[in-house]
Coordinates of C-alpha atoms and ligand atoms in Angstrom, one line a residue:
M1 CA 44.3 17.0 24.8
N2 CA 43.5 18.0 28.1
I3 CA 43.2 15.2 30.5
L4 CA 41.6 16.4 33.8
T5 CA 42.8 15.2 37.6
G6 CA 40.5 16.2 40.7
K7 CA 42.8 19.1 41.3
A8 CA 41.8 20.6 37.9
R9 CA 40.9 24.5 38.5
K10 CA 37.5 25.7 36.9
A11 CA 36.4 28.8 35.5
G12 CA 33.7 29.5 32.8
V13 CA 31.7 32.3 31.1
L14 CA 28.1 32.9 32.1
G15 CA 25.3 34.6 29.7
W16 CA 22.0 34.3 28.5
P17 CA 22.7 33.3 25.6
V18 CA 26.2 32.0 25.8
A19 CA 26.8 29.8 22.5
H20 CA 28.2 32.8 20.3
S21 CA 30.7 33.7 23.1
R22 CA 34.5 32.9 21.8
S23 CA 35.5 33.1 25.2
P24 CA 35.9 29.4 25.9
R25 CA 37.5 28.9 22.5
L26 CA 40.0 31.7 23.6
H27 CA 40.8 30.0 27.1
G28 CA 40.7 26.6 25.8
F29 CA 43.5 27.3 23.5
W30 CA 45.5 29.0 26.5
L31 CA 44.7 26.0 28.4
A32 CA 46.3 23.6 25.8
R33 CA 49.2 26.2 25.2
H34 CA 50.0 26.2 28.4
G35 CA 49.0 22.1 29.5
I36 CA 47.1 23.6 32.4
D37 CA 44.7 21.0 34.5
G38 CA 42.2 23.3 34.1
A39 CA 38.8 23.9 32.4
Y40 CA 36.8 26.8 31.2
L41 CA 33.1 26.2 30.2
P42 CA 30.1 28.1 28.6
L43 CA 28.0 28.8 31.4
P44 CA 24.1 29.3 30.1
V45 CA 22.5 30.8 32.7
R46 CA 18.5 32.9 32.5
P47 CA 18.8 36.2 34.3
E48 CA 16.4 35.3 37.1
H49 CA 18.9 32.2 38.2
F50 CA 21.7 34.2 37.9
V51 CA 22.6 35.1 41.5
D52 CA 22.3 31.6 42.5
A53 CA 24.5 29.9 39.6
V54 CA 27.3 32.7 40.6
R55 CA 26.9 31.3 44.3
A56 CA 26.7 27.5 43.0
L57 CA 29.9 28.1 41.1
S58 CA 31.7 29.3 44.0
R59 CA 30.7 26.5 46.6
L60 CA 31.5 24.1 43.6
G61 CA 34.9 25.2 44.0
F62 CA 35.0 27.5 40.5
A63 CA 38.0 29.8 40.5
G64 CA 36.1 32.6 39.1
A65 CA 34.0 33.5 36.1
N66 CA 33.7 35.9 32.7
V67 CA 30.2 37.5 33.0
T68 CA 28.6 38.7 29.6
I69 CA 25.0 40.2 28.1
P70 CA 23.1 40.4 29.9
H71 CA 24.6 39.6 33.5
K72 CA 27.2 42.5 33.5
E73 CA 25.6 45.1 35.9
A74 CA 23.9 42.1 38.2
A75 CA 27.3 40.6 38.7
F76 CA 28.3 44.2 39.6
A77 CA 25.2 43.9 42.3
L78 CA 26.3 40.8 43.5
C79 CA 29.8 41.3 44.6
D80 CA 31.3 41.6 48.0
A81 CA 34.0 44.0 46.3
V82 CA 34.9 46.0 43.2
D83 CA 37.5 47.8 42.2
A84 CA 37.9 51.0 40.9
V85 CA 37.8 50.5 37.4
G86 CA 34.3 48.1 37.9
Q87 CA 33.1 51.3 40.4
R88 CA 33.6 53.7 37.1
A89 CA 32.0 51.3 34.4
G90 CA 29.2 50.5 37.2
S91 CA 29.4 46.3 35.4
V92 CA 32.1 44.2 35.7
N93 CA 33.2 41.3 33.5
T94 CA 35.5 39.1 35.6
L95 CA 34.6 37.8 38.7
F96 CA 37.3 35.9 41.3
F97 CA 35.9 33.6 44.1
R98 CA 38.0 33.7 46.8
D99 CA 38.8 31.0 49.3
D100 CA 36.5 32.8 52.2
G101 CA 33.4 32.9 50.1
R102 CA 34.0 36.4 49.4
I103 CA 33.1 37.3 45.5
E104 CA 35.2 40.3 43.9
G105 CA 34.8 41.9 40.4
T106 CA 36.7 43.9 37.8
S107 CA 36.1 45.0 34.3
T108 CA 38.7 44.2 31.9
D109 CA 37.1 45.5 28.9
G110 CA 38.9 48.9 29.1
W111 CA 42.1 47.4 30.2
G112 CA 41.8 45.1 27.1
F113 CA 41.1 48.0 25.0
L114 CA 44.2 49.9 25.7
E115 CA 46.1 46.7 25.4
S116 CA 45.3 46.4 22.2
I117 CA 46.0 49.9 21.0
R118 CA 49.3 49.3 22.6
E119 CA 49.8 46.4 20.4
Q120 CA 48.5 47.2 16.9
A121 CA 49.3 51.4 17.2
P122 CA 52.4 51.1 19.3
G123 CA 53.6 54.4 20.4
W124 CA 50.0 56.0 20.8
Q125 CA 49.6 57.4 23.8
A126 CA 46.2 58.4 26.3
G127 CA 47.9 62.1 27.1
D128 CA 48.5 62.6 23.1
G129 CA 45.3 64.4 22.7
P130 CA 41.4 64.0 22.7
A131 CA 39.7 60.7 22.2
V132 CA 36.2 61.0 20.3
I133 CA 33.7 57.9 21.6
L134 CA 31.3 56.9 19.6
G135 CA 28.1 55.3 21.9
A136 CA 27.7 55.2 25.4
G137 CA 27.1 51.7 26.3
G138 CA 28.5 48.8 29.0
A139 CA 31.7 48.5 26.4
V140 CA 31.9 52.2 26.4
R141 CA 31.7 53.0 30.0
S142 CA 34.5 50.7 31.1
V143 CA 36.9 52.1 27.9
A144 CA 36.0 55.5 28.8
A145 CA 37.2 55.2 32.5
A146 CA 40.7 53.4 31.5
L147 CA 41.2 56.4 29.1
L148 CA 41.1 58.9 31.7
D149 CA 42.9 56.7 34.2
A150 CA 45.7 56.3 31.5
G151 CA 45.7 60.5 31.1
C152 CA 43.4 61.3 28.1
P153 CA 42.8 65.1 28.6
R154 CA 39.5 64.9 27.3
L155 CA 36.8 62.9 26.0
V156 CA 33.9 63.4 23.9
L157 CA 31.0 61.3 24.1
A158 CA 28.6 60.9 21.1
N159 CA 25.5 58.8 21.3
R160 CA 22.0 58.4 19.6
T161 CA 20.3 58.6 23.0
V162 CA 22.0 61.8 24.6
A163 CA 20.6 60.9 27.8
R164 CA 22.7 58.1 28.1
A165 CA 25.7 59.8 27.2
E166 CA 25.2 62.3 29.8
A167 CA 24.6 59.9 32.4
L168 CA 28.0 58.4 31.7
A169 CA 29.6 61.9 31.8
R170 CA 28.0 62.3 35.3
D171 CA 29.6 59.1 36.5
L172 CA 32.8 59.4 34.8
G173 CA 33.5 62.8 36.3
G174 CA 36.7 64.5 34.7
P175 CA 37.0 66.1 31.7
V176 CA 34.3 64.7 29.2
E177 CA 32.1 66.5 27.1
V178 CA 28.7 65.1 25.3
T179 CA 27.8 66.3 21.8
D180 CA 26.4 65.1 19.0
A181 CA 28.5 66.5 16.4
P182 CA 32.4 65.5 17.1
R183 CA 35.2 67.8 16.3
L184 CA 37.2 65.4 14.5
E185 CA 40.1 68.1 14.0
D186 CA 42.3 67.4 17.1
A187 CA 41.4 64.0 18.0
S188 CA 44.0 61.5 18.7
L189 CA 41.8 58.7 19.0
L190 CA 38.4 57.8 17.3
V191 CA 36.6 55.0 18.6
N192 CA 33.4 53.3 17.4
G193 CA 31.9 51.3 20.6
T194 CA 28.3 51.3 19.1
S195 CA 27.1 48.2 17.4
L196 CA 26.9 50.0 14.0
G197 CA 28.9 48.5 11.4
M198 CA 28.7 44.8 12.8
A199 CA 27.2 42.3 10.6
G200 CA 23.7 42.4 10.1
E201 CA 23.6 46.1 11.8
P202 CA 23.3 49.3 9.9
P203 CA 26.8 50.9 8.5
L204 CA 28.5 53.6 10.7
E205 CA 28.4 56.7 8.5
I206 CA 31.4 59.1 9.3
D207 CA 33.9 61.1 6.9
L208 CA 37.3 60.6 8.8
A209 CA 39.1 63.3 6.8
P210 CA 38.9 65.7 9.1
L211 CA 41.2 63.6 11.3
P212 CA 44.9 64.6 11.9
A213 CA 47.2 62.1 10.2
S214 CA 48.7 61.1 13.6
A215 CA 45.2 59.7 14.7
V216 CA 44.5 56.2 16.0
V217 CA 41.1 54.6 14.5
A218 CA 39.5 52.0 16.8
D219 CA 36.4 50.0 16.3
M220 CA 35.1 47.3 18.9
V221 CA 33.1 45.7 16.6
Y222 CA 34.9 42.3 15.4
V223 CA 32.4 40.8 13.1
P224 CA 33.4 42.0 10.5
L225 CA 36.8 42.1 11.6
E226 CA 37.9 44.4 9.1
T227 CA 35.0 47.0 9.1
A228 CA 34.2 49.5 6.7
L229 CA 35.2 52.2 9.6
L230 CA 38.7 50.5 9.4
A231 CA 38.6 50.2 5.8
Q232 CA 38.5 54.0 5.7
A233 CA 41.0 54.8 8.0
R234 CA 43.5 52.1 6.2
G235 CA 42.6 54.1 3.0
R236 CA 43.5 57.3 4.8
G237 CA 47.1 56.1 6.0
L238 CA 45.6 56.5 9.4
R239 CA 46.2 53.5 12.0
A240 CA 43.8 51.1 12.5
V241 CA 42.6 48.9 15.6
D242 CA 40.2 46.2 15.1
G243 CA 37.8 44.8 18.0
L244 CA 39.4 41.1 18.1
G245 CA 42.6 42.7 20.1
M246 CA 40.4 43.9 22.7
L247 CA 38.1 40.7 22.7
L248 CA 41.7 38.4 23.5
H249 CA 43.6 41.1 25.8
Q250 CA 40.7 41.6 28.4
A251 CA 40.9 37.8 29.0
R252 CA 44.3 38.2 29.8
P253 CA 43.8 39.1 33.9
G254 CA 41.2 36.8 34.4
F255 CA 43.1 33.7 32.9
H256 CA 46.3 34.5 34.9
Q257 CA 44.6 34.6 38.3
W258 CA 42.3 31.7 38.0
F259 CA 45.3 29.7 36.5
G260 CA 47.9 30.7 37.5
V261 CA 50.2 31.5 34.2
A262 CA 50.2 35.2 32.5
P263 CA 49.1 34.6 28.9
T264 CA 50.2 36.4 25.8
V265 CA 48.0 37.2 22.6
D266 CA 50.3 36.6 19.6
A267 CA 49.4 35.7 15.6
E268 CA 48.6 32.2 16.3
L269 CA 46.3 33.0 18.6
R270 CA 44.8 35.8 16.5
Q271 CA 44.2 33.4 13.7
F272 CA 42.6 30.8 15.9
V273 CA 40.0 32.8 17.3
A274 CA 39.7 35.2 13.9
A275 CA 39.0 31.6 12.2
D276 CA 36.1 30.8 14.5
L277 CA 34.9 34.3 13.6
L278 CA 34.6 34.0 9.9
A279 CA 33.3 30.5 10.2
Ligands
NAP301 N1 35.7 43.6 21.0 C1 35.3 43.6 22.2 O1 36.3 42.6 23.2 C2 34.2 44.0 22.9 C3 33.6 44.0 23.8 C4 32.4 44.1 24.5 C5 31.3 44.8 23.3 N2 32.1 45.5 22.6 C6 31.1 45.6 21.2 O2 30.8 46.6 21.7 C7 29.6 47.7 20.9 C8 28.7 48.0 21.8 O3 28.4 47.0 22.8 P1 28.0 47.1 24.0 O4 28.1 45.7 24.8 O5 28.4 48.6 25.0 O6 26.2 47.5 23.8 P2 25.1 48.3 24.5 O7 25.3 48.8 25.7 O8 23.8 47.5 24.0 O9 25.6 49.5 23.6 C9 25.4 49.7 22.3 C10 25.8 51.1 21.9 O10 25.4 50.9 20.3 C11 24.6 52.1 19.7 N3 23.2 51.6 19.0 C12 22.9 50.6 18.5 N4 22.2 50.6 17.8 C13 22.9 51.9 17.1 C14 22.2 52.6 15.9 N5 20.9 52.3 15.0 N6 22.3 54.0 15.8 C15 23.1 54.2 16.4 N7 23.8 54.0 17.8 C16 23.4 52.9 17.9 C17 23.9 52.2 21.3 O11 22.9 53.7 21.5 P3 21.5 53.9 22.2 O12 22.5 54.3 23.5 O13 20.9 55.3 21.5 O14 21.2 52.8 22.2 C18 24.5 52.1 22.5 O15 25.5 53.2 22.5 C19 29.2 46.4 20.0 O16 29.7 46.5 18.6 C20 29.7 44.9 20.9 O17 30.1 44.0 19.8 C21 33.4 44.8 21.6

């Protein structure tokens, strides 16, 4: 049990609603593991109160906060400074409150996604070949920017709403193609960045047969943990990367800065958070 002192460091996650967020459980695990004098709280905040709430947290001495749906673009707009990754994504999920009152933001979803692939498909490199991404929403923005920054030679975007994919391609610049019929034959990575395949949503219907045997298939969906897409990939002998890894790794940079300890992702943490997903 963590007993707080008057010097406890404080962070949390702002969302509306926020009850579904696994971040308090995840950060709470790390706080307990490292015996840190600190707290990480769920912070339900309506959109119309978001800016006031963030400024209040900063004045209350919070070290920072995560931001989830629907606040990521509003968080981007209120930051005094956003790093290059956040600029490319056009949204931020992690805020740092500086002592001088400045608020800085970054987007760690893309970084967490790459770390998750490095963990679950060791040896894969962004420069190995083209990446095909299904979807063009907020999470894909951060992942696409991270893939290009990591040296991916070509991104292929396919999204139900083509105009959204085209807007993302324009914002990203670089070697990005938008299509409604992505070629899988030379892809080194296939990413599901849509909500298809998530519990309660329609399935993602795709035939993975054309993918090369060396390709990695990654799903951002993490409920269920083993999606039909990942099962099909494993059935074909392809390396499959689940969405839980991204969820766990994206949290590391915030925790490190807020609480002063670089946390790790391991089997014990995965089981702890996965148990909650199954519940
Ligand atoms: N693992 C993690 O840490 C993590 C983090 C963030 C998000 N995610 C997951 O990533 C996915 C996207 O999240 P997001 O925040 O980017 O959401 P978002 O901004 O709402 O984007 C949703 C995406 O799914 C597409 N989509 C939704 N319903 C569809 C349908 N019936 N047919 C085809 N496409 C459909 C949307 O297409 P349109 O543009 O046509 O609407 C859009 O591309 C979700 O599954 C979410 O759980 C995972």
